[in-house]
PDB file of C-alpha atoms in Angstrom:
ATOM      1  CA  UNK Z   1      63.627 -86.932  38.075  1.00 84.00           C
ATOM      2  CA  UNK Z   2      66.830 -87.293  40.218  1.00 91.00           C
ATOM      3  CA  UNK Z   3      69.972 -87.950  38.545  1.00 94.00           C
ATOM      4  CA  UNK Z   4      70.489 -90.298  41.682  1.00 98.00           C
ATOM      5  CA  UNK Z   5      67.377 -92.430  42.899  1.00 98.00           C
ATOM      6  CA  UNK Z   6      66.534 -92.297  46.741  1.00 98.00           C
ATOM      7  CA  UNK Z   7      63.427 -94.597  48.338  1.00 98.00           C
ATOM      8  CA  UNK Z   8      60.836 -91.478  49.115  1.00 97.00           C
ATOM      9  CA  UNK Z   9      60.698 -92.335  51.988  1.00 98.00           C
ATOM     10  CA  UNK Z  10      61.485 -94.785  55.095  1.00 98.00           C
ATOM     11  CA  UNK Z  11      60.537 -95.668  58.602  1.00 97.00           C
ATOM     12  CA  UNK Z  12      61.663 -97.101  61.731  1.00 97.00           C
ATOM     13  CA  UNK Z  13      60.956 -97.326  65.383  1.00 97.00           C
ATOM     14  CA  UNK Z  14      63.532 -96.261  67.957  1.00 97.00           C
ATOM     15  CA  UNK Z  15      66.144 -98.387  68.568  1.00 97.00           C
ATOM     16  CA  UNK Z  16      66.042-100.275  64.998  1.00 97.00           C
ATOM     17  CA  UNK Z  17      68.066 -99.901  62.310  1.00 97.00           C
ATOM     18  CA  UNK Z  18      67.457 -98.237  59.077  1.00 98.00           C
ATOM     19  CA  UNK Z  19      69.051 -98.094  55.624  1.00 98.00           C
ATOM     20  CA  UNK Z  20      68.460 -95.376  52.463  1.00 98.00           C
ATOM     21  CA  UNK Z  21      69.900 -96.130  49.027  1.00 98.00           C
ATOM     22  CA  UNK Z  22      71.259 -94.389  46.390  1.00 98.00           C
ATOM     23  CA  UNK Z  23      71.302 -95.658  43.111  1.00 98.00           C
ATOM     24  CA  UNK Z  24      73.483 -94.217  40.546  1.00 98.00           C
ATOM     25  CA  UNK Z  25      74.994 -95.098  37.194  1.00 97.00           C
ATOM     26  CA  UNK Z  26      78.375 -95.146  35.656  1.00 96.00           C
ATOM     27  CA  UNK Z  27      78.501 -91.893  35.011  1.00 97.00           C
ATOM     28  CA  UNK Z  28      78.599 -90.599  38.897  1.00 97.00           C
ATOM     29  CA  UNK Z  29      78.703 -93.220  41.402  1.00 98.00           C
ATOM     30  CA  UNK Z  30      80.011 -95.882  39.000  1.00 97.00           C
ATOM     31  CA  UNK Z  31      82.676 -94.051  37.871  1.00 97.00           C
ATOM     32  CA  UNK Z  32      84.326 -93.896  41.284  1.00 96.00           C
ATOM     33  CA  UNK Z  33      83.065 -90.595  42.267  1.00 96.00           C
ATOM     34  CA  UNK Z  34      82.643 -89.960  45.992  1.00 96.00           C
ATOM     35  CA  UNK Z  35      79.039 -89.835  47.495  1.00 98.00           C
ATOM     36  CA  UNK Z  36      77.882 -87.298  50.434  1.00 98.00           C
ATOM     37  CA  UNK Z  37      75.142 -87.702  52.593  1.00 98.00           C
ATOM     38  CA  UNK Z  38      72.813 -84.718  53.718  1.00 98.00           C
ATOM     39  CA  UNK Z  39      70.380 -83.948  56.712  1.00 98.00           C
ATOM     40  CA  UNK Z  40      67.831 -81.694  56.570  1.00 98.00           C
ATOM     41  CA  UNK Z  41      66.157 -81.330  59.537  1.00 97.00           C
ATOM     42  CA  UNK Z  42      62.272 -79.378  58.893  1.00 94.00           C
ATOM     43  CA  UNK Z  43      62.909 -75.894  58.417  1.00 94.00           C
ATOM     44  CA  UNK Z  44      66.937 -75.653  58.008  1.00 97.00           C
ATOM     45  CA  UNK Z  45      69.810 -76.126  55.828  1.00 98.00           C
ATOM     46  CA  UNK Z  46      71.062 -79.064  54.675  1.00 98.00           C
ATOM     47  CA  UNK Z  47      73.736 -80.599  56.900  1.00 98.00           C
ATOM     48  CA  UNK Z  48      76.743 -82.745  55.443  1.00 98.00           C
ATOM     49  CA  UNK Z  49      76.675 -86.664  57.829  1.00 98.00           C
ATOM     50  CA  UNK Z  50      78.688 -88.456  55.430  1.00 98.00           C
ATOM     51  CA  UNK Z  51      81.816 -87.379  53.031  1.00 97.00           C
ATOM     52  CA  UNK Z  52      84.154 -89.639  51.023  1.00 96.00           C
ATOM     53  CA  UNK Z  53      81.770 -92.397  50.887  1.00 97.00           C
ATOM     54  CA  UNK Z  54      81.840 -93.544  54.469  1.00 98.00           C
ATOM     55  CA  UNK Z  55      83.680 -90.974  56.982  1.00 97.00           C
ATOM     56  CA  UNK Z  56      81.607 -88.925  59.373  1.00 98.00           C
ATOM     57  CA  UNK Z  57      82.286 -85.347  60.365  1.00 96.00           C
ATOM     58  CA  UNK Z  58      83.077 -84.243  63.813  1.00 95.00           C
ATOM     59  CA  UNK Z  59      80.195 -83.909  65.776  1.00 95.00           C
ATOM     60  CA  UNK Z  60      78.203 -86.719  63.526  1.00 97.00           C
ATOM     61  CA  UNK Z  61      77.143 -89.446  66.293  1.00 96.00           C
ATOM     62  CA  UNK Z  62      78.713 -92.754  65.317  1.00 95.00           C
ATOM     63  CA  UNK Z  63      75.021 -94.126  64.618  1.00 97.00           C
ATOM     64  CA  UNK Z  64      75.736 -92.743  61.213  1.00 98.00           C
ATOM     65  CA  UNK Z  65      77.620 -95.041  58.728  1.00 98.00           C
ATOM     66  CA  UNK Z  66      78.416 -95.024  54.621  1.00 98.00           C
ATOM     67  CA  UNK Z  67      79.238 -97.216  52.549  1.00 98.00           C
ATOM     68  CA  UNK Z  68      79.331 -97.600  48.372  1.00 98.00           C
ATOM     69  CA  UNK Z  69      79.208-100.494  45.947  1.00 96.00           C
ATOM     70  CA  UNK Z  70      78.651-100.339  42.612  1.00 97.00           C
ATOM     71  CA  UNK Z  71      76.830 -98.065  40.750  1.00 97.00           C
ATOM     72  CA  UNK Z  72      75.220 -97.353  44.428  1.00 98.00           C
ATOM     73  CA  UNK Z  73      75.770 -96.149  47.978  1.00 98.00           C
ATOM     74  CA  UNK Z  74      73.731 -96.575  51.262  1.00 98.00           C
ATOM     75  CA  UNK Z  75      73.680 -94.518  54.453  1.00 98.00           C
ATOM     76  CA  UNK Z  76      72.718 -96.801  57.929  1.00 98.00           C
ATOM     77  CA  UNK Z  77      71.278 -95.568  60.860  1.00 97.00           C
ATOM     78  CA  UNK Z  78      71.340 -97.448  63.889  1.00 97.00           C
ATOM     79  CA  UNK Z  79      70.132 -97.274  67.101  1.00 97.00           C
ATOM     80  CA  UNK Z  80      67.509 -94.726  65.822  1.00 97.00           C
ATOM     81  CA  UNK Z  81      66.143 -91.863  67.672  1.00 97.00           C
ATOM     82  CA  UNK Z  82      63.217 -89.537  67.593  1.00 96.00           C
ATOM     83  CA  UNK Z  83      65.978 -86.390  66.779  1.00 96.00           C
ATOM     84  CA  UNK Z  84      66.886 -88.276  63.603  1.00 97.00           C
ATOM     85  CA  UNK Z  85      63.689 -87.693  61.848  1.00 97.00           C
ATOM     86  CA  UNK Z  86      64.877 -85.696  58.913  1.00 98.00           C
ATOM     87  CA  UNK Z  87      65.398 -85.707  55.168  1.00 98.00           C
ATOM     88  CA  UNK Z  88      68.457 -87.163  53.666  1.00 98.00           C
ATOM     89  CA  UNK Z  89      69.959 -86.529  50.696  1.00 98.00           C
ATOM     90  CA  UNK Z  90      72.877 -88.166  48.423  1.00 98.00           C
ATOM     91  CA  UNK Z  91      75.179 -86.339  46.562  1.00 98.00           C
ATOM     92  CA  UNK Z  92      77.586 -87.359  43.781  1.00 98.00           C
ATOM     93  CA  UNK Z  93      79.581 -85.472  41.031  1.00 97.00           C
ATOM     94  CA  UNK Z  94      78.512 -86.606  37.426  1.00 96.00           C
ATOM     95  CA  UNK Z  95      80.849 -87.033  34.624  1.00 96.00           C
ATOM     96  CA  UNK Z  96      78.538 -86.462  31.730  1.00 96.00           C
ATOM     97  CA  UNK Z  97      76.854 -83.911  33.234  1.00 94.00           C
ATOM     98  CA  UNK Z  98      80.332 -82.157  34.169  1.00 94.00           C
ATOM     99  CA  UNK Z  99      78.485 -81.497  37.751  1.00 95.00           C
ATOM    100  CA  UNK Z 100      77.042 -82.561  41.148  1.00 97.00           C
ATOM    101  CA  UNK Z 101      73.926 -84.377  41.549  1.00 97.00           C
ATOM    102  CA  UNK Z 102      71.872 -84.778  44.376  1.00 98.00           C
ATOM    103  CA  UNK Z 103      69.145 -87.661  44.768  1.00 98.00           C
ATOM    104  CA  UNK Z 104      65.892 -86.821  45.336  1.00 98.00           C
ATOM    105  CA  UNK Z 105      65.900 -87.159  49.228  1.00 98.00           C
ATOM    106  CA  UNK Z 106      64.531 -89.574  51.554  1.00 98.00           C
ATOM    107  CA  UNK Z 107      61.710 -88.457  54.232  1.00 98.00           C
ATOM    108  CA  UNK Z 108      63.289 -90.656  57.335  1.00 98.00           C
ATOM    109  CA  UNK Z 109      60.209 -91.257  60.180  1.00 97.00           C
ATOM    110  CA  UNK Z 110      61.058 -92.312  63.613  1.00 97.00           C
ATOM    111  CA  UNK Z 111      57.393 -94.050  64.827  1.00 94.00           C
TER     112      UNK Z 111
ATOM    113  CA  UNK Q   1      83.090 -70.344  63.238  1.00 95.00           C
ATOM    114  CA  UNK Q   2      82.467 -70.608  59.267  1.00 96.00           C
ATOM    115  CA  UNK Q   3      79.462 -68.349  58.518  1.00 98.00           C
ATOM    116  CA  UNK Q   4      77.597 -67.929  55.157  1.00 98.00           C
ATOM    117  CA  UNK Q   5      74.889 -65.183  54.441  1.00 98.00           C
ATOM    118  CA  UNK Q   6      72.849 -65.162  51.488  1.00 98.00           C
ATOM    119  CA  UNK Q   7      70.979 -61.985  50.446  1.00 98.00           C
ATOM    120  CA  UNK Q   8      69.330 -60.417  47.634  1.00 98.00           C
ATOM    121  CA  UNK Q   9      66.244 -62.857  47.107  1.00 98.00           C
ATOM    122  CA  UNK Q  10      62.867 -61.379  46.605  1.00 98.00           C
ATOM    123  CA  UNK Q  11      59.719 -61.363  44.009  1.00 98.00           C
ATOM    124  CA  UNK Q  12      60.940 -60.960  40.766  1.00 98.00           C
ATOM    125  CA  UNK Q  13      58.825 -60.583  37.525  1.00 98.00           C
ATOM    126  CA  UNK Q  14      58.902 -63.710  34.572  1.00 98.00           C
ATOM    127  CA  UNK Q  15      61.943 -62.175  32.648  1.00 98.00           C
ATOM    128  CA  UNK Q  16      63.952 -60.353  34.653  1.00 98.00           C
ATOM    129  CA  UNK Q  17      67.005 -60.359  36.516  1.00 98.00           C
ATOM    130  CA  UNK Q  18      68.321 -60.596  40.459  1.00 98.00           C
ATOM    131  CA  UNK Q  19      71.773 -60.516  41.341  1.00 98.00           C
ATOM    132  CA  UNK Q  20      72.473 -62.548  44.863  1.00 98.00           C
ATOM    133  CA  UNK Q  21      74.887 -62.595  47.210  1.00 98.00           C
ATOM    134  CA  UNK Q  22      76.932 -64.814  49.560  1.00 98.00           C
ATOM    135  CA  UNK Q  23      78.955 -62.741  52.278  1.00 98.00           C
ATOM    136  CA  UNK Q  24      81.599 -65.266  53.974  1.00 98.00           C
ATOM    137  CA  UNK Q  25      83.817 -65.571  56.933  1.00 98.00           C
ATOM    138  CA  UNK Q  26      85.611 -67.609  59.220  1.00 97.00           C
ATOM    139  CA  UNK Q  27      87.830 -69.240  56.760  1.00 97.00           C
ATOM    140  CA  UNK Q  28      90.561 -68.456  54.116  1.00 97.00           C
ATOM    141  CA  UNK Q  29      87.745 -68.069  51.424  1.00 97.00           C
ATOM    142  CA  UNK Q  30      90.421 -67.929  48.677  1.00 94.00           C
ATOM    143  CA  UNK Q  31      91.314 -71.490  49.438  1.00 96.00           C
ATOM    144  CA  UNK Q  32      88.005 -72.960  48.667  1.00 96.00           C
ATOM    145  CA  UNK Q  33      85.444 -73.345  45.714  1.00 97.00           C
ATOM    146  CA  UNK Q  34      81.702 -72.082  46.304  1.00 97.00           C
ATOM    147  CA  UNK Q  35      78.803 -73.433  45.123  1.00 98.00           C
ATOM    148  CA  UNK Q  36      74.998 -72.381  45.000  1.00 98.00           C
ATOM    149  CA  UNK Q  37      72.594 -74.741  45.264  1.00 98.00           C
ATOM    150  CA  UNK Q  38      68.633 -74.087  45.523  1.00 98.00           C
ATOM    151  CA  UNK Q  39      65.742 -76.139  46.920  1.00 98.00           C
ATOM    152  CA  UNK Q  40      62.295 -75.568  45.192  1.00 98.00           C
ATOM    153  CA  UNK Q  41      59.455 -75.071  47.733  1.00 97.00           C
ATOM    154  CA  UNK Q  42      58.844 -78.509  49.188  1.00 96.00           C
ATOM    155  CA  UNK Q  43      61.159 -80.397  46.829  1.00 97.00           C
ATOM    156  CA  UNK Q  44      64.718 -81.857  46.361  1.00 97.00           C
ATOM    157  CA  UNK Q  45      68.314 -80.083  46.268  1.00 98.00           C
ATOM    158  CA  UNK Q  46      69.414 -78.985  42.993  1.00 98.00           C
ATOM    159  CA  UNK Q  47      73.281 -78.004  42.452  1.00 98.00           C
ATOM    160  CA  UNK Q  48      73.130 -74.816  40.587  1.00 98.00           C
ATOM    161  CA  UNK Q  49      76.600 -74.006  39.908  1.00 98.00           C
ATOM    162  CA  UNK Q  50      79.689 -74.146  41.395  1.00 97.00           C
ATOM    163  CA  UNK Q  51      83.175 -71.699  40.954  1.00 97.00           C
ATOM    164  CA  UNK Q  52      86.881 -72.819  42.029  1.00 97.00           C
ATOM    165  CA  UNK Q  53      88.718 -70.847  43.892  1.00 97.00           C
ATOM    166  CA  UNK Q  54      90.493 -68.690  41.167  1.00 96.00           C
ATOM    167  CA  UNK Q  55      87.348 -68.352  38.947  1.00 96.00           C
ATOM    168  CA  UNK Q  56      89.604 -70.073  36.962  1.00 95.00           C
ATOM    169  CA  UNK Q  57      86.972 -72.987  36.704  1.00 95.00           C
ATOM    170  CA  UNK Q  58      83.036 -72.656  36.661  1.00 97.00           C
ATOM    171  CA  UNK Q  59      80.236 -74.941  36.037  1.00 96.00           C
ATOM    172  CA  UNK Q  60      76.229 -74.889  35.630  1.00 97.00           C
ATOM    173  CA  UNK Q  61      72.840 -77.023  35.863  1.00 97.00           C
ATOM    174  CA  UNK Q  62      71.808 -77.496  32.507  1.00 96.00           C
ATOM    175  CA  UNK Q  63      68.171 -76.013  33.631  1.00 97.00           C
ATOM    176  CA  UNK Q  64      70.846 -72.645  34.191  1.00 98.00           C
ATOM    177  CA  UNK Q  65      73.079 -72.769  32.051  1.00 98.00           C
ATOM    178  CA  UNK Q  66      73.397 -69.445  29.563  1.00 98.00           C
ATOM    179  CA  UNK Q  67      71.060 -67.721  32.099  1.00 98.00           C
ATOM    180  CA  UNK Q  68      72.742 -67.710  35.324  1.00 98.00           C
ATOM    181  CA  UNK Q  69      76.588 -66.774  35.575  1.00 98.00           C
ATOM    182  CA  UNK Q  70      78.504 -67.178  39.006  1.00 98.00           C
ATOM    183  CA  UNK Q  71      81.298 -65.455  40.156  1.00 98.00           C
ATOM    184  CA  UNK Q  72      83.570 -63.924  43.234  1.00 98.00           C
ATOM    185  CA  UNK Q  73      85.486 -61.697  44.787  1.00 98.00           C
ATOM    186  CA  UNK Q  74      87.697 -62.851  46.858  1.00 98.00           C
ATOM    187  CA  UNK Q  75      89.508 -59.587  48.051  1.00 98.00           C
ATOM    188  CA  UNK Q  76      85.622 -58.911  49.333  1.00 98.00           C
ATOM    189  CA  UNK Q  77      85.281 -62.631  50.544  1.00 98.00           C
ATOM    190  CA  UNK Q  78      81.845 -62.461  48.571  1.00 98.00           C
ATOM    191  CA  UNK Q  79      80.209 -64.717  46.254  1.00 98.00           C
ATOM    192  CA  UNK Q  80      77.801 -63.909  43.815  1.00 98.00           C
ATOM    193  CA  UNK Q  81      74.832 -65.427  41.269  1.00 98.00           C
ATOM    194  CA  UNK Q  82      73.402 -62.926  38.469  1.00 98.00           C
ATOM    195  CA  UNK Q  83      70.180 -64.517  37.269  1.00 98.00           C
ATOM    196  CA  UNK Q  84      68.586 -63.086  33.994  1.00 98.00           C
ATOM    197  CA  UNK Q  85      65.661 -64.179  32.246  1.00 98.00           C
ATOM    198  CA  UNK Q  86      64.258 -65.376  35.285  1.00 98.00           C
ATOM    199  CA  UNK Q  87      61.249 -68.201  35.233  1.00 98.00           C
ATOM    200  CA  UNK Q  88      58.915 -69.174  36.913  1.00 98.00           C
ATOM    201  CA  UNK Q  89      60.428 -72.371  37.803  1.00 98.00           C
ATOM    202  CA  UNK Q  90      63.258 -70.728  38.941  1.00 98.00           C
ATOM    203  CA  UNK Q  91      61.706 -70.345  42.269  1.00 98.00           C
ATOM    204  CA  UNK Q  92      63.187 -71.650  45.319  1.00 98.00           C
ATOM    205  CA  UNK Q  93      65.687 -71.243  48.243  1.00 98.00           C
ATOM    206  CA  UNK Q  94      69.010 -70.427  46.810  1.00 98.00           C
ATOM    207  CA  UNK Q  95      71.795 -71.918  49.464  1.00 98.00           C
ATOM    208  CA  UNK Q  96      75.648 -70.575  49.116  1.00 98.00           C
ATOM    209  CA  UNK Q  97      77.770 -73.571  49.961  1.00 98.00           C
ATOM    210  CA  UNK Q  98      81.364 -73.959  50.538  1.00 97.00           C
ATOM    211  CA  UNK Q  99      83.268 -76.414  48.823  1.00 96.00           C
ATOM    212  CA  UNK Q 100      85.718 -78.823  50.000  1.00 92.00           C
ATOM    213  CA  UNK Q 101      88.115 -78.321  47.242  1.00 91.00           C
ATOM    214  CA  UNK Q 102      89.704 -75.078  45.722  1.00 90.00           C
ATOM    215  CA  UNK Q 103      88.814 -77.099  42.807  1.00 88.00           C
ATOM    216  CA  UNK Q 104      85.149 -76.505  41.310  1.00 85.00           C
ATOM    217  CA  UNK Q 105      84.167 -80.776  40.562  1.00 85.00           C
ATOM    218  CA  UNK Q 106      84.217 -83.082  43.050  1.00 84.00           C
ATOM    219  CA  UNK Q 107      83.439 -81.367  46.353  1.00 89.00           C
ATOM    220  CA  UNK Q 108      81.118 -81.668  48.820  1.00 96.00           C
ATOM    221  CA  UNK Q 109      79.539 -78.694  50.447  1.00 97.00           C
ATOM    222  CA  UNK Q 110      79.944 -77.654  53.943  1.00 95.00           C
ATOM    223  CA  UNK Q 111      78.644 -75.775  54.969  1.00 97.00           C
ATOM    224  CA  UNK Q 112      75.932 -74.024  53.909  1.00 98.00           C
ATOM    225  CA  UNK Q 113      73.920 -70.819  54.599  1.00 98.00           C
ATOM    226  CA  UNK Q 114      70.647 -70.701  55.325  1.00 98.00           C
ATOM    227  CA  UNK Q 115      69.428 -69.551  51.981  1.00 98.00           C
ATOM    228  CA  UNK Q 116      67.671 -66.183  50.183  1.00 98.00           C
ATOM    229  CA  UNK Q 117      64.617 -66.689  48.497  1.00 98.00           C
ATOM    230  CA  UNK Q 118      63.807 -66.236  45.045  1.00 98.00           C
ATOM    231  CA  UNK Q 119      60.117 -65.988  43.733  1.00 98.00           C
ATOM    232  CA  UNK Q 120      59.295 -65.854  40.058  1.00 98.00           C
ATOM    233  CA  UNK Q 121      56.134 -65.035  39.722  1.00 97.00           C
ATOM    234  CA  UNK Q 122      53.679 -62.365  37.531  1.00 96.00           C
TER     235      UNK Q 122
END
């Protein structure tokens, strides 16, 4: 299993709003390490959305937001759209592990 | 535009080795770390190991570590992943990444290439 734990999966219908955790421990998250955010859209390379805990990349739509708490971090999607329907992954560096870690994704379904 | 290309996946007997390779351009590649990271068909990402911008500091998975050894060339803006002893479970979609650091811990990756697969199979 995942060094960081992601929900399997989640679901919303357009226009609602949407939330994926990412549980850590104090060896990554915890610790004060910074958490990414991934999207994988079917078929392609992963895509950094989030860096630093909660800032957005150019191009990112505003939709997107970060934030971390804790031994945890969640990514928010508002206003959501069909085009959003993707995986998402965290990503962390681990202390004890000397490495990054990713969390096991979350499938994200627009209904 | 910052462009990545993977190459030298391919079937590969239980055992033995593949070298792969990460050609890169569009950005001072000397400035940044590089990382692999793979994707096992219809699973997760996995961080596979990651090399600052010197060579001067390089980390592994455990699952690779003593098996797999990374390393560049930065006169050839290329980066590179030998594999030996190659298993099964070693199969997947190996991604080059660039790092956001010239430092090899704490980056994130961006961005990445579209991957070279690697089959491990008898």
């Amino acid at each position: 299993q995942s060094v960081l734990t992601q929900p399997p999966s989640v679901s919303g219908a357009p226009g609602q709003r949407v939330t994926i955790s990412c549980t850590g421990s104090s060896s990554n998250i915890g610790a004060g390490y910074d958490v990414q955010w991934y999207q994988q859209l079917p078929g392609t390379a992963p895509k950094l959305f989030i860096y630093g805990n909660s800032n957005r990349p150019s191009g990112v739509p505003d939709r997107f937001s970060g934030s971390k708490s804790g031994t945890s971090a969640s990514l928010a999607i508002t206003g959501l759209q069909a085009e959003d329907e993707a995986d998402y992954y965290c990503q962390s560096y681990d202390s004890s592990l000397s490495g990054s870690v990713f969390g096991g994704g979350t499938k994200l379904t627009v209904l | 535009e910052v462009q990545l290309v993977e190459s030298g996946g391919g079937l590969v007997q239980p055992g033995r080795s593949l070298r792969l390779s990460c050609a890169a351009s569009g950005f001072t590649f000397d400035d940044y770390a590089m990382h692999w990271v793979r994707q096992a068909p219809g699973k997760g990402l996995e961080w596979v190991s990651g090399i600052s911008w010197n060579s001067g500091s390089i980390g592994y998975a455990d699952s690779v570590k003593g098996r797999f050894t990374i390393s560049r060339d930065n006169a050839k803006n290329s980066l590179y992943l030998q594999m030996n002893s190659l298993r099964p479970e070693d199969t997947a979609l190996y991604y080059c990444a660039k790092g956001s650091l010239p430092a090899a811990y704490f980056n994130w990756f961006d961005p990445w290439g579209q991957g070279t697969l690697v089959t491990v199979s008898s």
